[in-house]
Structures are given as structure tokens and as C-alpha cells.
């Protein structure tokens, strides 16, 4: 975006575009942990008698997932704004990057889950 020759500031469109980028980063930072949480629940409670408790999902995975959820759509948005200069296309690219990132998270990250022992034998 070019600066206004009179006062040297950028226009209202630039402010709205910057606000859209921040909103997109906030959306990603909230959406990624909400997609992550159901899979991490077993590692947090530990299942039967807490034998599988793994709190590293809170200390390591949660911050990384929240950071990735914020940075991935923001990076896609910033690159698209810089390349095209069209805010609507940049917003679309950011939302698409967030959706693909969450899909990748669900496909790649699989914490320990409740075992299904299938106890059907006699006396059990």
C-alpha cells in the first residue's frame, strides 16, 4: 500500500487489513488448541488409575500447537498481502492455511490413547 502524499500515513484500508491479520492469528491460536484438546484428554487424566498420565502434552505440545495455530495463518496472510495486495484474497489464504494446518495436526499428532483390551474371556 502506498503512503498518502499529504501526511505520510497509510489509509484506513491498511489499518483494516492489519486488524484482519491479527484477528486471523487470534482465531488460529484459539482454534488449534480446541482441535487438539479432545485427543490430549487421555494423556492428561491418565486413563485407568492414572497409569498413562503424560503431562508433557500440556508443557510441550500445547504451547507449540497454540503458537503454530497463530503463526501459520498469519504467515500465509502476510505473504499473500505482500504478493497480491488484496485483503480478501489474503484472508482466504489465511483461513485455508489454518484449515490445512488443523487437518495436518489431526493426521500427524496422535498421543497415547485408551487401550481397548477387549476383555471378553471367562471371569472378566
Short mmCIF file of N, CA and C in Angstrom, two decimals:
data_model
loop_
_atom_site.label_atom_id
_atom_site.label_comp_id
_atom_site.label_asym_id
_atom_site.label_seq_id
_atom_site.Cartn_x
_atom_site.Cartn_y
_atom_site.Cartn_z
N UNK A 1 0.84 -1.18 0.00
CA UNK A 1 0.00 0.00 0.00
C UNK A 1 0.89 1.24 0.00
N UNK A 2 0.50 2.22 -0.77
CA UNK A 2 1.27 3.46 -0.84
C UNK A 2 0.85 4.40 0.27
N UNK A 3 1.80 5.25 0.64
CA UNK A 3 1.52 6.23 1.67
C UNK A 3 0.81 7.43 1.06
N UNK A 4 0.01 8.08 1.89
CA UNK A 4 -0.68 9.29 1.48
C UNK A 4 0.36 10.40 1.33
N UNK A 5 0.39 11.12 0.19
CA UNK A 5 1.43 12.13 0.00
C UNK A 5 1.28 13.33 0.93
N UNK A 6 0.07 13.56 1.47
CA UNK A 6 -0.14 14.74 2.30
C UNK A 6 0.46 14.56 3.69
N UNK A 7 0.04 13.50 4.40
CA UNK A 7 0.53 13.34 5.77
C UNK A 7 1.45 12.14 5.96
N UNK A 8 1.72 11.38 4.93
CA UNK A 8 2.67 10.27 5.00
C UNK A 8 2.16 9.05 5.73
N UNK A 9 0.86 8.96 5.99
CA UNK A 9 0.32 7.81 6.70
C UNK A 9 -0.33 6.87 5.70
N UNK A 10 -0.56 5.69 6.16
CA UNK A 10 -1.30 4.73 5.34
C UNK A 10 -2.77 4.91 5.60
N UNK A 11 -3.59 4.49 4.68
CA UNK A 11 -5.02 4.72 4.78
C UNK A 11 -5.73 3.77 5.71
N UNK A 12 -7.05 3.94 5.79
CA UNK A 12 -7.88 3.10 6.64
C UNK A 12 -7.88 1.66 6.16
N UNK A 13 -7.69 1.45 4.86
CA UNK A 13 -7.65 0.09 4.32
C UNK A 13 -6.48 -0.67 4.94
N UNK A 14 -5.34 -0.02 5.11
CA UNK A 14 -4.19 -0.68 5.71
C UNK A 14 -4.46 -1.05 7.17
N UNK A 15 -5.13 -0.17 7.90
CA UNK A 15 -5.46 -0.47 9.29
C UNK A 15 -6.43 -1.64 9.38
N UNK A 16 -7.41 -1.67 8.50
CA UNK A 16 -8.36 -2.78 8.49
C UNK A 16 -7.68 -4.08 8.10
N UNK A 17 -6.75 -4.00 7.17
CA UNK A 17 -6.02 -5.19 6.74
C UNK A 17 -5.15 -5.73 7.87
N UNK A 18 -4.49 -4.84 8.60
CA UNK A 18 -3.68 -5.26 9.74
C UNK A 18 -4.53 -5.87 10.84
N UNK A 19 -5.71 -5.29 11.05
CA UNK A 19 -6.63 -5.84 12.04
C UNK A 19 -7.12 -7.22 11.65
N UNK A 20 -7.33 -7.42 10.35
CA UNK A 20 -7.76 -8.73 9.87
C UNK A 20 -6.68 -9.78 10.11
N UNK A 21 -5.43 -9.39 9.92
CA UNK A 21 -4.33 -10.32 10.18
C UNK A 21 -4.23 -10.71 11.64
N UNK A 22 -4.40 -9.73 12.53
CA UNK A 22 -4.37 -10.03 13.97
C UNK A 22 -5.56 -10.89 14.37
N UNK A 23 -6.71 -10.60 13.80
CA UNK A 23 -7.90 -11.40 14.08
C UNK A 23 -7.71 -12.84 13.61
N UNK A 24 -7.09 -12.99 12.46
CA UNK A 24 -6.83 -14.33 11.94
C UNK A 24 -5.84 -15.08 12.83
N UNK A 25 -4.83 -14.40 13.35
CA UNK A 25 -3.88 -15.04 14.26
C UNK A 25 -4.57 -15.45 15.56
N UNK A 26 -5.46 -14.60 16.06
CA UNK A 26 -6.21 -14.95 17.27
C UNK A 26 -7.13 -16.13 17.05
N UNK A 27 -7.76 -16.16 15.88
CA UNK A 27 -8.63 -17.28 15.54
C UNK A 27 -7.84 -18.58 15.49
N UNK A 28 -6.66 -18.53 14.90
CA UNK A 28 -5.81 -19.71 14.82
C UNK A 28 -5.32 -20.16 16.18
N UNK A 29 -4.97 -19.18 17.04
CA UNK A 29 -4.48 -19.51 18.37
C UNK A 29 -5.58 -20.13 19.24
N UNK A 30 -6.83 -19.81 18.95
CA UNK A 30 -7.94 -20.40 19.70
C UNK A 30 -8.42 -21.72 19.08
N UNK A 31 -8.40 -21.80 17.76
CA UNK A 31 -8.93 -22.99 17.09
C UNK A 31 -8.00 -24.20 17.20
N UNK A 32 -6.71 -23.99 17.09
CA UNK A 32 -5.78 -25.12 17.12
C UNK A 32 -5.82 -25.88 18.46
N UNK A 33 -5.77 -25.21 19.61
CA UNK A 33 -5.89 -25.98 20.87
C UNK A 33 -7.26 -26.63 21.05
N UNK A 34 -8.31 -26.03 20.50
CA UNK A 34 -9.62 -26.66 20.64
C UNK A 34 -9.73 -27.92 19.80
N UNK A 35 -9.00 -27.99 18.72
CA UNK A 35 -8.95 -29.23 17.92
C UNK A 35 -8.04 -30.24 18.61
N UNK A 36 -6.99 -29.75 19.29
CA UNK A 36 -6.01 -30.59 19.95
C UNK A 36 -6.55 -31.22 21.24
N UNK A 37 -7.38 -30.50 21.98
CA UNK A 37 -7.79 -30.89 23.33
C UNK A 37 -8.46 -32.27 23.43
N UNK A 38 -9.40 -32.64 22.56
CA UNK A 38 -10.03 -33.96 22.73
C UNK A 38 -9.05 -35.13 22.63
N UNK A 39 -8.04 -34.99 21.80
CA UNK A 39 -7.07 -36.07 21.70
C UNK A 39 -6.11 -36.11 22.88
N UNK A 40 -5.88 -34.96 23.48
CA UNK A 40 -4.93 -34.89 24.59
C UNK A 40 -5.57 -35.25 25.92
N UNK A 41 -6.88 -35.35 25.97
CA UNK A 41 -7.57 -35.59 27.24
C UNK A 41 -7.12 -36.86 27.93
N UNK A 42 -6.91 -37.93 27.17
CA UNK A 42 -6.49 -39.19 27.79
C UNK A 42 -5.11 -39.07 28.43
N UNK A 43 -4.21 -38.34 27.78
CA UNK A 43 -2.86 -38.18 28.34
C UNK A 43 -2.88 -37.33 29.59
N UNK A 44 -3.86 -36.45 29.72
CA UNK A 44 -3.93 -35.59 30.90
C UNK A 44 -4.52 -36.34 32.09
N UNK A 45 -5.65 -37.08 31.91
CA UNK A 45 -6.21 -37.83 33.06
C UNK A 45 -5.48 -39.13 33.31
N UNK A 46 -4.92 -39.74 32.31
CA UNK A 46 -4.14 -40.95 32.52
C UNK A 46 -4.91 -42.24 32.42
N UNK A 47 -6.20 -42.20 32.12
CA UNK A 47 -6.95 -43.43 31.98
C UNK A 47 -7.17 -44.15 33.29
N UNK A 48 -7.22 -45.45 33.24
CA UNK A 48 -7.48 -46.28 34.42
C UNK A 48 -6.38 -46.11 35.45
N UNK A 49 -6.73 -45.63 36.63
CA UNK A 49 -5.82 -45.42 37.75
C UNK A 49 -4.64 -44.52 37.40
N UNK A 50 -4.78 -43.71 36.39
CA UNK A 50 -3.74 -42.74 36.02
C UNK A 50 -2.45 -43.37 35.52
N UNK A 51 -2.50 -44.62 35.03
CA UNK A 51 -1.28 -45.31 34.63
C UNK A 51 -0.64 -44.73 33.37
N UNK A 52 -1.39 -43.99 32.59
CA UNK A 52 -0.85 -43.47 31.33
C UNK A 52 -0.79 -41.95 31.34
N UNK A 53 -0.69 -41.34 32.49
CA UNK A 53 -0.64 -39.88 32.57
C UNK A 53 0.66 -39.38 31.96
N UNK A 54 0.53 -38.42 31.06
CA UNK A 54 1.68 -37.83 30.39
C UNK A 54 1.44 -36.33 30.31
N UNK A 55 1.94 -35.60 31.26
CA UNK A 55 1.69 -34.16 31.32
C UNK A 55 2.56 -33.36 30.36
N UNK A 56 3.42 -34.02 29.61
CA UNK A 56 4.21 -33.29 28.63
C UNK A 56 3.33 -32.74 27.51
N UNK A 57 2.12 -33.28 27.36
CA UNK A 57 1.22 -32.71 26.36
C UNK A 57 0.80 -31.30 26.75
N UNK A 58 0.82 -30.98 28.04
CA UNK A 58 0.48 -29.62 28.48
C UNK A 58 1.70 -28.71 28.39
N UNK A 59 2.86 -29.20 28.82
CA UNK A 59 4.05 -28.36 28.89
C UNK A 59 4.74 -28.17 27.54
N UNK A 60 4.64 -29.14 26.67
CA UNK A 60 5.35 -29.06 25.39
C UNK A 60 4.39 -28.90 24.22
N UNK A 61 3.43 -29.79 24.11
CA UNK A 61 2.57 -29.80 22.93
C UNK A 61 1.61 -28.61 22.87
N UNK A 62 0.99 -28.26 23.98
CA UNK A 62 0.02 -27.16 23.98
C UNK A 62 0.64 -25.84 23.54
N UNK A 63 1.78 -25.41 24.10
CA UNK A 63 2.35 -24.15 23.61
C UNK A 63 2.75 -24.19 22.14
N UNK A 64 3.30 -25.32 21.70
CA UNK A 64 3.69 -25.42 20.29
C UNK A 64 2.49 -25.39 19.36
N UNK A 65 1.41 -26.03 19.77
CA UNK A 65 0.22 -26.07 18.93
C UNK A 65 -0.46 -24.70 18.90
N UNK A 66 -0.50 -24.00 20.03
CA UNK A 66 -1.08 -22.66 20.05
C UNK A 66 -0.23 -21.69 19.22
N UNK A 67 1.08 -21.80 19.33
CA UNK A 67 1.97 -20.94 18.55
C UNK A 67 1.85 -21.22 17.06
N UNK A 68 1.81 -22.50 16.70
CA UNK A 68 1.63 -22.85 15.29
C UNK A 68 0.28 -22.42 14.76
N UNK A 69 -0.75 -22.54 15.60
CA UNK A 69 -2.09 -22.11 15.18
C UNK A 69 -2.16 -20.62 14.95
N UNK A 70 -1.36 -19.85 15.67
CA UNK A 70 -1.34 -18.39 15.47
C UNK A 70 -0.44 -18.00 14.30
N UNK A 71 0.72 -18.65 14.19
CA UNK A 71 1.69 -18.21 13.18
C UNK A 71 1.41 -18.71 11.77
N UNK A 72 0.86 -19.90 11.63
CA UNK A 72 0.64 -20.44 10.29
C UNK A 72 -0.34 -19.59 9.46
N UNK A 73 -1.53 -19.27 9.96
CA UNK A 73 -2.41 -18.42 9.15
C UNK A 73 -1.88 -17.00 9.01
N UNK A 74 -1.19 -16.49 10.03
CA UNK A 74 -0.63 -15.14 9.95
C UNK A 74 0.45 -15.06 8.88
N UNK A 75 1.28 -16.07 8.80
CA UNK A 75 2.32 -16.10 7.78
C UNK A 75 1.73 -16.19 6.39
N UNK A 76 0.74 -17.06 6.21
CA UNK A 76 0.08 -17.16 4.90
C UNK A 76 -0.61 -15.86 4.54
N UNK A 77 -1.24 -15.22 5.51
CA UNK A 77 -1.91 -13.94 5.27
C UNK A 77 -0.90 -12.87 4.86
N UNK A 78 0.21 -12.77 5.61
CA UNK A 78 1.20 -11.74 5.33
C UNK A 78 1.85 -11.93 3.96
N UNK A 79 2.17 -13.16 3.61
CA UNK A 79 2.76 -13.40 2.30
C UNK A 79 1.79 -13.07 1.17
N UNK A 80 0.52 -13.38 1.37
CA UNK A 80 -0.46 -13.10 0.32
C UNK A 80 -0.74 -11.61 0.20
N UNK A 81 -0.78 -10.91 1.33
CA UNK A 81 -0.97 -9.45 1.27
C UNK A 81 0.20 -8.80 0.54
N UNK A 82 1.40 -9.26 0.84
CA UNK A 82 2.58 -8.69 0.21
C UNK A 82 2.62 -8.95 -1.29
N UNK A 83 2.20 -10.16 -1.67
CA UNK A 83 2.23 -10.53 -3.09
C UNK A 83 1.12 -9.88 -3.91
N UNK A 84 -0.11 -9.94 -3.39
CA UNK A 84 -1.24 -9.51 -4.20
C UNK A 84 -1.77 -8.13 -3.83
N UNK A 85 -1.72 -7.79 -2.56
CA UNK A 85 -2.28 -6.51 -2.13
C UNK A 85 -3.79 -6.54 -1.98
N UNK A 86 -4.38 -7.70 -2.10
CA UNK A 86 -5.84 -7.84 -1.97
C UNK A 86 -6.17 -8.46 -0.61
N UNK A 87 -6.85 -7.69 0.24
CA UNK A 87 -7.12 -8.20 1.60
C UNK A 87 -8.03 -9.41 1.62
N UNK A 88 -9.02 -9.47 0.76
CA UNK A 88 -9.95 -10.61 0.78
C UNK A 88 -9.25 -11.89 0.36
N UNK A 89 -8.34 -11.79 -0.60
CA UNK A 89 -7.59 -12.97 -1.03
C UNK A 89 -6.63 -13.43 0.08
N UNK A 90 -6.07 -12.47 0.79
CA UNK A 90 -5.17 -12.79 1.90
C UNK A 90 -5.91 -13.46 3.04
N UNK A 91 -7.11 -12.97 3.32
CA UNK A 91 -7.92 -13.59 4.37
C UNK A 91 -8.29 -15.02 3.99
N UNK A 92 -8.63 -15.22 2.74
CA UNK A 92 -8.95 -16.56 2.25
C UNK A 92 -7.74 -17.49 2.35
N UNK A 93 -6.56 -16.97 2.00
CA UNK A 93 -5.34 -17.78 2.11
C UNK A 93 -5.03 -18.12 3.56
N UNK A 94 -5.25 -17.18 4.47
CA UNK A 94 -5.01 -17.44 5.89
C UNK A 94 -5.95 -18.48 6.46
N UNK A 95 -7.23 -18.40 6.09
CA UNK A 95 -8.21 -19.37 6.57
C UNK A 95 -7.91 -20.76 5.98
N UNK A 96 -7.51 -20.79 4.70
CA UNK A 96 -7.15 -22.07 4.08
C UNK A 96 -5.92 -22.68 4.75
N UNK A 97 -4.94 -21.84 5.08
CA UNK A 97 -3.73 -22.34 5.76
C UNK A 97 -4.08 -22.86 7.15
N UNK A 98 -4.98 -22.18 7.84
CA UNK A 98 -5.41 -22.65 9.17
C UNK A 98 -6.13 -23.99 9.06
N UNK A 99 -7.01 -24.12 8.08
CA UNK A 99 -7.74 -25.38 7.90
C UNK A 99 -6.78 -26.51 7.55
N UNK A 100 -5.85 -26.26 6.66
CA UNK A 100 -4.88 -27.29 6.30
C UNK A 100 -3.96 -27.63 7.47
N UNK A 101 -3.60 -26.64 8.27
CA UNK A 101 -2.78 -26.89 9.44
C UNK A 101 -3.48 -27.75 10.47
N UNK A 102 -4.77 -27.48 10.69
CA UNK A 102 -5.52 -28.30 11.65
C UNK A 102 -5.73 -29.70 11.12
N UNK A 103 -5.95 -29.84 9.83
CA UNK A 103 -6.08 -31.17 9.24
C UNK A 103 -4.76 -31.93 9.40
N UNK A 104 -3.65 -31.25 9.14
CA UNK A 104 -2.34 -31.88 9.32
C UNK A 104 -2.08 -32.27 10.76
N UNK A 105 -2.52 -31.43 11.68
CA UNK A 105 -2.38 -31.74 13.11
C UNK A 105 -3.14 -33.00 13.47
N UNK A 106 -4.36 -33.12 12.98
CA UNK A 106 -5.16 -34.31 13.29
C UNK A 106 -4.61 -35.57 12.63
N UNK A 107 -3.97 -35.41 11.49
CA UNK A 107 -3.40 -36.57 10.81
C UNK A 107 -2.06 -36.99 11.42
N UNK A 108 -1.26 -36.03 11.85
CA UNK A 108 0.09 -36.33 12.29
C UNK A 108 0.18 -36.60 13.78
N UNK A 109 -0.45 -35.78 14.60
CA UNK A 109 -0.26 -35.87 16.05
C UNK A 109 -1.26 -36.84 16.65
N UNK A 110 -0.76 -37.94 17.16
CA UNK A 110 -1.60 -38.92 17.80
C UNK A 110 -0.99 -39.29 19.14
N UNK A 111 -1.50 -38.71 20.22
CA UNK A 111 -0.96 -39.07 21.53
C UNK A 111 -1.45 -40.45 21.94
N UNK A 112 -0.93 -40.92 23.04
CA UNK A 112 -1.35 -42.23 23.55
C UNK A 112 -2.84 -42.23 23.82
N UNK A 113 -3.53 -43.26 23.40
CA UNK A 113 -4.97 -43.36 23.58
C UNK A 113 -5.30 -44.54 24.48
N UNK A 114 -6.52 -44.55 24.96
CA UNK A 114 -7.00 -45.60 25.83
C UNK A 114 -6.92 -46.95 25.12
N UNK A 115 -6.23 -47.92 25.71
CA UNK A 115 -6.16 -49.22 25.05
C UNK A 115 -7.52 -49.92 25.08
N UNK A 116 -7.76 -50.69 24.08
CA UNK A 116 -9.01 -51.46 24.04
C UNK A 116 -8.62 -52.93 24.22
N UNK A 117 -8.57 -53.38 25.46
CA UNK A 117 -8.11 -54.75 25.67
C UNK A 117 -9.08 -55.80 25.20
N UNK A 118 -10.35 -55.47 25.07
CA UNK A 118 -11.32 -56.44 24.58
C UNK A 118 -11.53 -57.60 25.52
N UNK A 119 -11.66 -57.32 26.81
CA UNK A 119 -11.84 -58.38 27.80
C UNK A 119 -13.19 -59.05 27.59
N UNK A 120 -13.16 -60.20 26.98
CA UNK A 120 -14.39 -60.96 26.79
C UNK A 120 -14.25 -62.39 27.30
N UNK A 121 -13.11 -62.66 27.90
CA UNK A 121 -12.85 -64.03 28.36
C UNK A 121 -13.66 -64.36 29.61
N UNK A 122 -13.61 -65.64 30.03
CA UNK A 122 -14.36 -66.05 31.20
C UNK A 122 -13.82 -65.41 32.49
N UNK A 123 -14.73 -65.00 33.32
CA UNK A 123 -14.37 -64.44 34.61
C UNK A 123 -13.98 -62.97 34.57
N UNK A 124 -14.01 -62.37 33.43
CA UNK A 124 -13.65 -60.95 33.37
C UNK A 124 -14.81 -60.13 32.99
#
